Coordinates of C-alpha atoms and ligand atoms in Angstrom, one line a residue:
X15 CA 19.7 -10.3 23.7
X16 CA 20.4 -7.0 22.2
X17 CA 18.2 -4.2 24.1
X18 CA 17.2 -1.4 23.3
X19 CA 18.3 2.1 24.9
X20 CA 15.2 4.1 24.8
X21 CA 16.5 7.0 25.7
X22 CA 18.3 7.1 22.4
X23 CA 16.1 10.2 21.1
X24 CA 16.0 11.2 17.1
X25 CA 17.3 14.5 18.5
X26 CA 21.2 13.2 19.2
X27 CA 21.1 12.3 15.8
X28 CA 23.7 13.8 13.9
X29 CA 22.3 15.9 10.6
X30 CA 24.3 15.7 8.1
X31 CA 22.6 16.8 5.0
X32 CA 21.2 20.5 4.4
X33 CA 17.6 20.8 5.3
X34 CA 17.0 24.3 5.3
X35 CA 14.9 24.7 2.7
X36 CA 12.8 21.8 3.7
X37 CA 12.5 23.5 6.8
X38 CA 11.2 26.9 6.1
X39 CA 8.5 25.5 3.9
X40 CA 7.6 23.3 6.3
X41 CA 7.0 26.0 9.0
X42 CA 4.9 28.1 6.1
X43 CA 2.6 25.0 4.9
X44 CA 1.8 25.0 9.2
X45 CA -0.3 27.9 8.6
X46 CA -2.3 26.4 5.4
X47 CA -2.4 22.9 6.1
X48 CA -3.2 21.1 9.2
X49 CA 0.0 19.4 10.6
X50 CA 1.6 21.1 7.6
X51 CA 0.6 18.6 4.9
X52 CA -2.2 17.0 3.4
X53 CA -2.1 13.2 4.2
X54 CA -0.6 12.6 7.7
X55 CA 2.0 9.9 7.4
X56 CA 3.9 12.9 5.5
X57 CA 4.9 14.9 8.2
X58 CA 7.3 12.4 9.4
X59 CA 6.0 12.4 12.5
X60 CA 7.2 8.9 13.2
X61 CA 11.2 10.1 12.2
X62 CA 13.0 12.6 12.6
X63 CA 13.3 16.2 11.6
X64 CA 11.0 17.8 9.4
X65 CA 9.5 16.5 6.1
X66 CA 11.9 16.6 3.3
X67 CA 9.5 18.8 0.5
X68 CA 10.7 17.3 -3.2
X69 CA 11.2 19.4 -5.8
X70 CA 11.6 16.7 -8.8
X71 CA 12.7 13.0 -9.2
X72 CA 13.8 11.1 -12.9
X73 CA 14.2 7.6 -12.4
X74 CA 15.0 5.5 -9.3
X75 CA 16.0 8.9 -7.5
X76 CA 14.2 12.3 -6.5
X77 CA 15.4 15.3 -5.2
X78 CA 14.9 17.7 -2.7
X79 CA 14.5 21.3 -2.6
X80 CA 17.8 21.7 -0.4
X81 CA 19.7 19.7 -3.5
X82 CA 20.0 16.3 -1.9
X83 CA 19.4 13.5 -3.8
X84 CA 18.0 9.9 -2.9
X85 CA 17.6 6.7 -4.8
X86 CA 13.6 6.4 -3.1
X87 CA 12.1 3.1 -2.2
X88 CA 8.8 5.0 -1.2
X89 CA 7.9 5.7 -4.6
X90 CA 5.0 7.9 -4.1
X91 CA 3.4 5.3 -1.6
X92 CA 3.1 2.5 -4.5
X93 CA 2.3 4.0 -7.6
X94 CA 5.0 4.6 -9.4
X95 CA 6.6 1.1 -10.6
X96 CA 8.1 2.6 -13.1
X97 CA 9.9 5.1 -11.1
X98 CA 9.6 8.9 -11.5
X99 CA 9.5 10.5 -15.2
X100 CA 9.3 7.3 -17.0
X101 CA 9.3 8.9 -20.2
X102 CA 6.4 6.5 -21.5
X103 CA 4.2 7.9 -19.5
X104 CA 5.3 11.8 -19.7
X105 CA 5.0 11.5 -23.5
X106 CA 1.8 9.5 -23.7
X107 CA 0.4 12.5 -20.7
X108 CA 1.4 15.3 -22.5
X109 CA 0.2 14.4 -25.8
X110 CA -3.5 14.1 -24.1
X111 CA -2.6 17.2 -22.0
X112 CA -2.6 19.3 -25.8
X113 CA -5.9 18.1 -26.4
X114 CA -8.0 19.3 -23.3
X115 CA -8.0 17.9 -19.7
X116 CA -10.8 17.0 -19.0
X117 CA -14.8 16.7 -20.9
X118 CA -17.0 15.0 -18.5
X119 CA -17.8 12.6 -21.2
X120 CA -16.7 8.9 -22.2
X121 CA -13.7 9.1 -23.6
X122 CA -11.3 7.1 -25.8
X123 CA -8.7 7.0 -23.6
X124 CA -11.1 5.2 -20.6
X125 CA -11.9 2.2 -23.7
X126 CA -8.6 1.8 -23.8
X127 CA -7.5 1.3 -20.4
X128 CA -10.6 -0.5 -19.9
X129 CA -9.8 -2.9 -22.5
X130 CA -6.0 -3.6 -21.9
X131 CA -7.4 -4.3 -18.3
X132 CA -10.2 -6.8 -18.9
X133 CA -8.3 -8.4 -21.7
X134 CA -5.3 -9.4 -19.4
X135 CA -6.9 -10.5 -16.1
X136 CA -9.0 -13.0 -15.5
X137 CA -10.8 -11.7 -12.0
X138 CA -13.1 -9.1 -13.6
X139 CA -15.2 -8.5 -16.3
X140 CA -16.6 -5.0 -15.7
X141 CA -14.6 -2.0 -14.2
X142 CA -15.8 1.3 -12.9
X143 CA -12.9 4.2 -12.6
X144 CA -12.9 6.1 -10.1
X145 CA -10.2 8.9 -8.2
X146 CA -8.7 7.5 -5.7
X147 CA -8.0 4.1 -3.9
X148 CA -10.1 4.9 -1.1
X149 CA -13.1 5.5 -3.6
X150 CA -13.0 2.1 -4.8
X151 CA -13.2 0.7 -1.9
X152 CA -16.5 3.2 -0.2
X153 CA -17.6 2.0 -3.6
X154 CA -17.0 -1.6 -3.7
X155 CA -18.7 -1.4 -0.2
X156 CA -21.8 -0.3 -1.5
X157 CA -21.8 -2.4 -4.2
X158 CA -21.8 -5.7 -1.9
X159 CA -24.5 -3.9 0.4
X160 CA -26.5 -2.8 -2.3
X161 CA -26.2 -6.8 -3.9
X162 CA -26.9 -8.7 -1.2
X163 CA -29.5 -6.2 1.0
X164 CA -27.1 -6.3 4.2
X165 CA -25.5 -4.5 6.4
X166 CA -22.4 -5.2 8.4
X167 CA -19.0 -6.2 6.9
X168 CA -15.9 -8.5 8.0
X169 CA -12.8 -6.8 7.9
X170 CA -9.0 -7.7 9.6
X171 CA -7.0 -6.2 12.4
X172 CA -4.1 -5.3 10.3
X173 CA -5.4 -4.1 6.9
X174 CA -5.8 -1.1 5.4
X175 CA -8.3 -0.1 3.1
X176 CA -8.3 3.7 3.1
X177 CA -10.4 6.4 5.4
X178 CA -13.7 4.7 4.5
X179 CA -15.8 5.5 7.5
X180 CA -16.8 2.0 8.1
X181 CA -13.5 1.0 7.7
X182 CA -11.2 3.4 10.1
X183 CA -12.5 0.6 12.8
X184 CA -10.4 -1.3 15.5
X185 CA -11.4 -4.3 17.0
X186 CA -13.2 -3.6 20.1
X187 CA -12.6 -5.3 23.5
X188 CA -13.9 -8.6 23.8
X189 CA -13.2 -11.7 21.4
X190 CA -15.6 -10.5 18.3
X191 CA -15.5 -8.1 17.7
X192 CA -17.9 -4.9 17.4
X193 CA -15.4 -2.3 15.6
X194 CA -15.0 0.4 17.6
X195 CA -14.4 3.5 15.3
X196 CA -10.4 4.4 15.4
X197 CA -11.4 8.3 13.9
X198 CA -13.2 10.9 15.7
X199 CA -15.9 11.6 13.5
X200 CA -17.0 8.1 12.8
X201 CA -20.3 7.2 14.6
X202 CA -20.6 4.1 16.8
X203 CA -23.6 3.6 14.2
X204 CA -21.6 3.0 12.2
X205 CA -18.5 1.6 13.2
X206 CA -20.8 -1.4 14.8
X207 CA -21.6 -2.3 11.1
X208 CA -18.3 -3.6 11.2
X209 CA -16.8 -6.8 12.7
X210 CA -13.4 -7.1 12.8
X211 CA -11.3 -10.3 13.2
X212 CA -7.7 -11.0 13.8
X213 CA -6.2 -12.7 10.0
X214 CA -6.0 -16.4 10.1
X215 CA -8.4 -16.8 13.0
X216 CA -10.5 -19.6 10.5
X217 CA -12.6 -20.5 13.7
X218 CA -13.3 -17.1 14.7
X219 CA -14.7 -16.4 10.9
X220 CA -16.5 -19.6 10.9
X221 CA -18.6 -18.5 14.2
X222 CA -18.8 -14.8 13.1
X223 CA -20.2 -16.0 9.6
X224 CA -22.9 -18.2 11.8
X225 CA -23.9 -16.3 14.1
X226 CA -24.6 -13.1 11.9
X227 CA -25.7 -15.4 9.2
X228 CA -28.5 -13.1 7.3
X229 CA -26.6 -10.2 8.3
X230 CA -23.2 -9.9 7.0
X231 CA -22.4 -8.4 3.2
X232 CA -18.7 -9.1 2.9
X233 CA -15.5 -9.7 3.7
X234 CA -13.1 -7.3 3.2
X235 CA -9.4 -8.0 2.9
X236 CA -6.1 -6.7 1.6
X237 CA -5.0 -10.2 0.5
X238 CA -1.2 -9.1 0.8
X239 CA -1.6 -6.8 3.5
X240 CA 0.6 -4.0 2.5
X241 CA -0.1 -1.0 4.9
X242 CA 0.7 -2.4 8.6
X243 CA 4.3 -3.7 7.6
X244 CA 4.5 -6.7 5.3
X245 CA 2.0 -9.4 6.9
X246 CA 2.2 -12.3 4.3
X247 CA -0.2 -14.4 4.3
X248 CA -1.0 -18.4 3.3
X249 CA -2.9 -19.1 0.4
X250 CA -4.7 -21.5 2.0
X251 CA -6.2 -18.6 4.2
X252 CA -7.7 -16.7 1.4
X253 CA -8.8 -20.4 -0.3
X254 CA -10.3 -20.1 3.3
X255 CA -11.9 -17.0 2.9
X256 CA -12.9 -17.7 -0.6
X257 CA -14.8 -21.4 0.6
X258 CA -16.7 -19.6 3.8
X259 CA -17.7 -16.4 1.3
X260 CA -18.9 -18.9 -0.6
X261 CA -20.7 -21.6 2.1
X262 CA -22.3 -18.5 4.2
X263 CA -23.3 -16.7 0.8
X264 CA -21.1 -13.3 1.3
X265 CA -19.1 -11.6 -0.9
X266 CA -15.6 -11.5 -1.1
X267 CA -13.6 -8.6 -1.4
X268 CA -9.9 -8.1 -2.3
X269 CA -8.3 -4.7 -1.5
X270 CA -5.5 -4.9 -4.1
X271 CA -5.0 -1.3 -4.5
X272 CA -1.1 -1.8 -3.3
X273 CA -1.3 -5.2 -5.1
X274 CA -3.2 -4.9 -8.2
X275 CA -0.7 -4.6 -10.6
X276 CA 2.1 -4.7 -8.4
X277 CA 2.4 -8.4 -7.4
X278 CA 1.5 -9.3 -11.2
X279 CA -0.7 -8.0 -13.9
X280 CA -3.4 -9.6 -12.1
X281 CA -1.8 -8.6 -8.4
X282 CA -2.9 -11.5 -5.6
X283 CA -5.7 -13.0 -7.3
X284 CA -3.7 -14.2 -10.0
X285 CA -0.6 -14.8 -7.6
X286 CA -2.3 -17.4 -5.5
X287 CA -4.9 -18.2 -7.5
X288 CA -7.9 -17.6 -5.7
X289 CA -11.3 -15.7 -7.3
X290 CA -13.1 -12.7 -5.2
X291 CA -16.3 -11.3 -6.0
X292 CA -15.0 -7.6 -5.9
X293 CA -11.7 -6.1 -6.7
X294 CA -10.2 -2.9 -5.6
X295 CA -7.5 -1.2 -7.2
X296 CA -5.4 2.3 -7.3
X297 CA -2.1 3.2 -7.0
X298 CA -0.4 1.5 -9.6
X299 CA -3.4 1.8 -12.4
X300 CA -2.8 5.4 -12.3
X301 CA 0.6 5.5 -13.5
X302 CA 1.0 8.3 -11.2
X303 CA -2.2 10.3 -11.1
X304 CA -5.7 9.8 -9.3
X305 CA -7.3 7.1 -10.5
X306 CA -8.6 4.3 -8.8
X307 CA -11.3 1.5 -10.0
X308 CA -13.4 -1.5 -8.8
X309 CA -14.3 -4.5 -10.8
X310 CA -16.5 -7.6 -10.8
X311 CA -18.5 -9.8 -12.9
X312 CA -21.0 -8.5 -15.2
X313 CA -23.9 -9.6 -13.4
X314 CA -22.7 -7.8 -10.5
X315 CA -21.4 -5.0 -12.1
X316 CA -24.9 -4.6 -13.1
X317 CA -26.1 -2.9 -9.7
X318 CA -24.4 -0.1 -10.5
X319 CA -26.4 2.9 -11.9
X320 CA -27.1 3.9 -14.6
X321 CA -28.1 0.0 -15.0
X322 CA -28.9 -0.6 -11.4
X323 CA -29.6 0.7 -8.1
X324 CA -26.5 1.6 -6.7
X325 CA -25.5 5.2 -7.3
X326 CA -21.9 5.9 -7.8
X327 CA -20.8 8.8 -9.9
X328 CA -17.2 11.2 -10.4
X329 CA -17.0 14.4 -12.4
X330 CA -13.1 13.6 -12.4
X331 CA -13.7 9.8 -13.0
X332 CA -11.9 8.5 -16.0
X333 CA -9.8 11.4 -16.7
X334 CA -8.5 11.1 -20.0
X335 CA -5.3 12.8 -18.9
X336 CA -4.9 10.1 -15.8
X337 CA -6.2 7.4 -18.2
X338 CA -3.3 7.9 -20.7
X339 CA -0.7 7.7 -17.6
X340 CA -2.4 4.8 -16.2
X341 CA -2.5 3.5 -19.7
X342 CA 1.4 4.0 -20.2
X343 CA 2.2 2.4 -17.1
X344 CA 0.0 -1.0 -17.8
X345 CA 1.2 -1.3 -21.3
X346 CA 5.4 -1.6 -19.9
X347 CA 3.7 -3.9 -17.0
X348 CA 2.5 -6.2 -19.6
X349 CA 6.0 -6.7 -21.0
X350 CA 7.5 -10.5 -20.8
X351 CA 9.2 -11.1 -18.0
X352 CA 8.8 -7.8 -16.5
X353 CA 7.0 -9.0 -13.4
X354 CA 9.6 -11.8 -12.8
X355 CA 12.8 -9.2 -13.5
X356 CA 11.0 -6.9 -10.4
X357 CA 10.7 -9.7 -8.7
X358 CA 14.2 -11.5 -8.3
X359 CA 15.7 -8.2 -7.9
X360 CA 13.9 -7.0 -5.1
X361 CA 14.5 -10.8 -3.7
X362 CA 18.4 -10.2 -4.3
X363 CA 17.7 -6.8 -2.1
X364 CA 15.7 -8.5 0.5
X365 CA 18.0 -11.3 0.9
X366 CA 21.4 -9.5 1.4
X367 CA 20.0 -7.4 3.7
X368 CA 18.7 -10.5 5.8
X369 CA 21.9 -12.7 5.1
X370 CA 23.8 -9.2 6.4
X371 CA 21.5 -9.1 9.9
X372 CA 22.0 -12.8 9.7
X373 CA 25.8 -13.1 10.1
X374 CA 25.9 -10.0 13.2
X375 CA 22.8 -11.4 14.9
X376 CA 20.7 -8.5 14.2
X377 CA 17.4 -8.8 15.0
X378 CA 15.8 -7.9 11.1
X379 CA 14.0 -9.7 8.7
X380 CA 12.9 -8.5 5.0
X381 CA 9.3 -10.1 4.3
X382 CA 9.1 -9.3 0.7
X383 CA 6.7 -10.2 -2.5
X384 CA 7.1 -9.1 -6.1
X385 CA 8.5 -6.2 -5.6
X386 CA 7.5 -4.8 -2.2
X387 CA 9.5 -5.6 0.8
X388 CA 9.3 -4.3 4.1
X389 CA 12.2 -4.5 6.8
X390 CA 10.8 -6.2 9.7
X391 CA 12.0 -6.4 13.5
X392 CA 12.2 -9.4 16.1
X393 CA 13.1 -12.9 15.2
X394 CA 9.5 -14.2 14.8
X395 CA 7.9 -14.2 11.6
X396 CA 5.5 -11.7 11.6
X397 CA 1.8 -12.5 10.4
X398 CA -0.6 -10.3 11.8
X399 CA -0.7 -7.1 13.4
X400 CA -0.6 -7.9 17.1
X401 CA 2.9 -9.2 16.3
X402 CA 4.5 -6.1 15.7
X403 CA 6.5 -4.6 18.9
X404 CA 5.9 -1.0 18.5
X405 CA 9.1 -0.5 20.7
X406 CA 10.9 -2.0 17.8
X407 CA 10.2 1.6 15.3
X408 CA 12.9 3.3 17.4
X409 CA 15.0 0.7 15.5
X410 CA 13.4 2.2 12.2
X411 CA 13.4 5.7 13.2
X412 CA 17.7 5.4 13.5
X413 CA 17.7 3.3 10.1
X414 CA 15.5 6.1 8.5
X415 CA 17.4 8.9 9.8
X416 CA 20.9 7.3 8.8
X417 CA 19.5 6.4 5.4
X418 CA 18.2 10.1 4.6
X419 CA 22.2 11.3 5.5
X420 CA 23.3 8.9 2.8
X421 CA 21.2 9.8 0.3
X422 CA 18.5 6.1 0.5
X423 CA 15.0 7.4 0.8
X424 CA 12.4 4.7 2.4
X425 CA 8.7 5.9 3.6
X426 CA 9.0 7.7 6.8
X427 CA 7.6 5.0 9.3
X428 CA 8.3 1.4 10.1
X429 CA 4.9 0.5 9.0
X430 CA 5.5 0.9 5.7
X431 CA 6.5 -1.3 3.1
X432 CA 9.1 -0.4 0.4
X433 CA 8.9 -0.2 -3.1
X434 CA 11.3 -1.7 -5.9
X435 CA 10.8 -0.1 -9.5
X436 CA 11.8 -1.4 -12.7
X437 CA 13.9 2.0 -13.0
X438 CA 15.9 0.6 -10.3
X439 CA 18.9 -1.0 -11.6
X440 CA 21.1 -3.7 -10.2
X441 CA 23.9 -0.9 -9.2
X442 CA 20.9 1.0 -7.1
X443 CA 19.9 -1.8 -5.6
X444 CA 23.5 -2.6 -5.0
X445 CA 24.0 0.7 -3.7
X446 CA 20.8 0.4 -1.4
X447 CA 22.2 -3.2 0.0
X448 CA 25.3 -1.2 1.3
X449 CA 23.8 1.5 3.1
X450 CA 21.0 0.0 4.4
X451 CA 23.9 -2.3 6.1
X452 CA 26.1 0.6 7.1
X453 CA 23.0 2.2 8.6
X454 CA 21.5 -1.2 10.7
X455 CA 24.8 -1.2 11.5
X456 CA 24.6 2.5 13.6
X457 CA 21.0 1.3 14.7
X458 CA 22.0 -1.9 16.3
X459 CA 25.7 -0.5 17.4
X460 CA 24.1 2.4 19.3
X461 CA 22.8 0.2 21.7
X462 CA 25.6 -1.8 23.0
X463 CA 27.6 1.7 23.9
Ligands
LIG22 C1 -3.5 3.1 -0.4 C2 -4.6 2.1 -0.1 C3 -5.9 2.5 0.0 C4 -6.3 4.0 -0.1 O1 -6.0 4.5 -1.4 P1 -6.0 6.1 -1.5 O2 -5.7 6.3 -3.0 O3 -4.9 6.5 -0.6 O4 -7.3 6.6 -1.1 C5 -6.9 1.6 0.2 N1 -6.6 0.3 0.3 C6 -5.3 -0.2 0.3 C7 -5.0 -1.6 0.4 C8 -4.3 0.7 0.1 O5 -3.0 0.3 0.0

């Protein structure tokens, strides 16, 4: 059993590649931003050394503002599965650009994302656009409160669905499962709307659903949970979740605002085949920019004003110029095969790197769907979110940190999940296979000094 030398701190790390620039923009954005930046998970707080700031990135690779350069499997957090610069989308962006940014009216551009949307998925009939992912979701939320007259929500330990106030909630103590909120700012009132369960606990849900029968709106669930590492789940949960939504007269939610579009055209619904009430989406539908959106049947769509009694609005909503990108980016997604070419590649990826731990008995596994993947550590398959050994991210933090000195970008923190993009090509990903070896192999050397 390989164990791990805590003391091993990202500070006898040896820096290789300039960071000085990085560095001294770092220190200024301290005095406008709090932490420096302006979503937290960018600070790098959870690796080492200072955030790199980017200055531009074409393709599979981006570059920094001290001149290194990375092939990056964060890809902006999701969005961009067509890499950076994809010159579809920069023409289609600046020809809207020419005409005006923005009206605050219906515009063209919204039809047709609209359309090319509804036409090629099955799970919705009506969308609403809104700005960003965590929009959708406060909105979705108020939809399925404002639908069925109730209150409190089901949500799991273990997915992510933005900084929704009812939604940055833990489980509390005790079996079920009062949230206690997991932000300061977010009143007990609130968090106590929401009950949160372990995935795959089917009894749990069963007893929750009866015993708050009357009470509860929705379920709420990321149905490839995307933001806590890689937690795959069975399809014969979410046929689980879909039957009890169903039997206890709640509605379903799917979070797919990392999957939508990512997975397939139609992200998890359509991959395993199993019909919500309420879909969220983001990331991907923006091509790039803020856009976000949450879809439904008609009939439930309906609720919302101006037609009914839920009020949800956005001066920014449907921007023609985000429109266009997310346009450009949808239209290349709904190429033949392009789905299945993501797909095998980032398996090829996924499995050499696991064959490679394989053969040296290194404790790493590569969960991966379409094309996200997320390097995983222990020998257990990893499910839910209690399964993760926290202890385990020093492993990530020495994998990160050798990675950046080689020039392999991956989101700074072992929580998060990677991202293949069709601008990768087979000699990237080649490329990526090789260091991401070299570099397990300083992590998991390290430790038997
Ligand atoms: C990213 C994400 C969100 C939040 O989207 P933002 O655009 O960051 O507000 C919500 N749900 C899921 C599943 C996500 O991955």
């Amino acid at each position: 059993m390989l164990l791990l030398r805590k003391s091993t701190t990202v500070t006898r790390y040896q820096q290789r590649i300039p960071r000085d620039t990085s560095t001294r923009l770092f220190e200024e954005a301290q005095q406008y931003f709090p932490g420096g930046v302006n979503s937290p998970v960018r600070a790098f707080r959870s690796v080492s050394g200072p955030p790199l700031f980017i200055a531009e990135g074409h393709g599979s690779h981006m570059t920094d503002v001290d001149g290194n350069r990375f092939l990056d499997f964060c890809c902006s957090w999701g969005p961009l599965i067509h890499g950076h610069d994809n010159p579809h989308i920069r023409e289609r962006v600046i020809e809207t650009v020419l005409k005006g940014t923005s009206f605050g009216t219906p515009t063209q551009m919204g039809n047709r994302l609209g359309k090319l949307i509804l036409d090629n998925h099955r799970y919705v009939e009506r969308l609403r656009f809104v700005s960003s992912g965590t929009e959708a979701v406060m909105s979705a939320l108020r939809l399925a409160r404002g639908a069925t007259g109730r209150n409190k929500i089901i949500k799991f330990e273990g997915c992510y669905h933005g900084h929704v106030d009812n939604l940055l909630v833990k489980a509390g103590s005790g079996l079920v499962t009062f949230g206690t909120s997991s932000s300061a700012g977010v009143t007990e009132a609130v968090a106590r709307d929401t009950l949160v369960l372990p995935l795959g606990d089917r009894d749990l849900l069963e007893r929750t659903l009866t015993e708050q029968a009357g009470q509860i709106a929705c379920i709420i669930v990321e149905p490839i949970p995307a933001n806590n590492g890689l937690l795959l789940q069975d399809k014969s949960w979410l046929e689980c979740l879909r039957i009890k939504a169903w039997k206890h007269d709640v509605l379903l939610i799917f979070d797919e605002v990392i999957s939508g579009f990512r997975v397939g055209f139609e992200g998890a619904a359509g991959h395993y085949g199993v019909q919500p009430d309420i879909i969220t989406f983001g990331k991907v539908i923006g091509g790039g920019f803020p856009v976000g959106a949450y879809g439904a049947s008609k009939e439930l769509m309906d609720f919302i004003a101006p037609v009914g009694p839920v009020y949800q609005a956005g001066t920014l909503s449907a921007n023609p110029v985000a429109m266009a990108a997310g346009l450009a980016a949808l239209e290349q997604c709904l190429e033949p095969g392009f789905y299945e070419g993501l797909a095998e590649r980032t398996h090829t990826l996924a499995t050499g790197i696991e064959g490679y731990a394989r053969e040296r008995g290194y404790p790493v596994h590569v969960p991966h769907i379409g094309s996200i993947f997320w390097l995983a550590f222990g020998n257990e398959r990893i499910e839910r979110a209690d399964q993760i050994d926290p202890a385990n991210m020093e492993y990530f933090k020495m994998i990160h940190h050798e990675l950046l000195q080689t020039g392999v970008y991956l989101g700074p923190s072992g929580y998060e999940v990677g991202f293949v993009s069709s601008a990768h090509s087979d000699l990237d990903l080649q490329e990526a296979l090789a260091k991401i070896c070299a570099a397990m192999d300083v992590a998991f050397s390290k430790e038997n000094q």
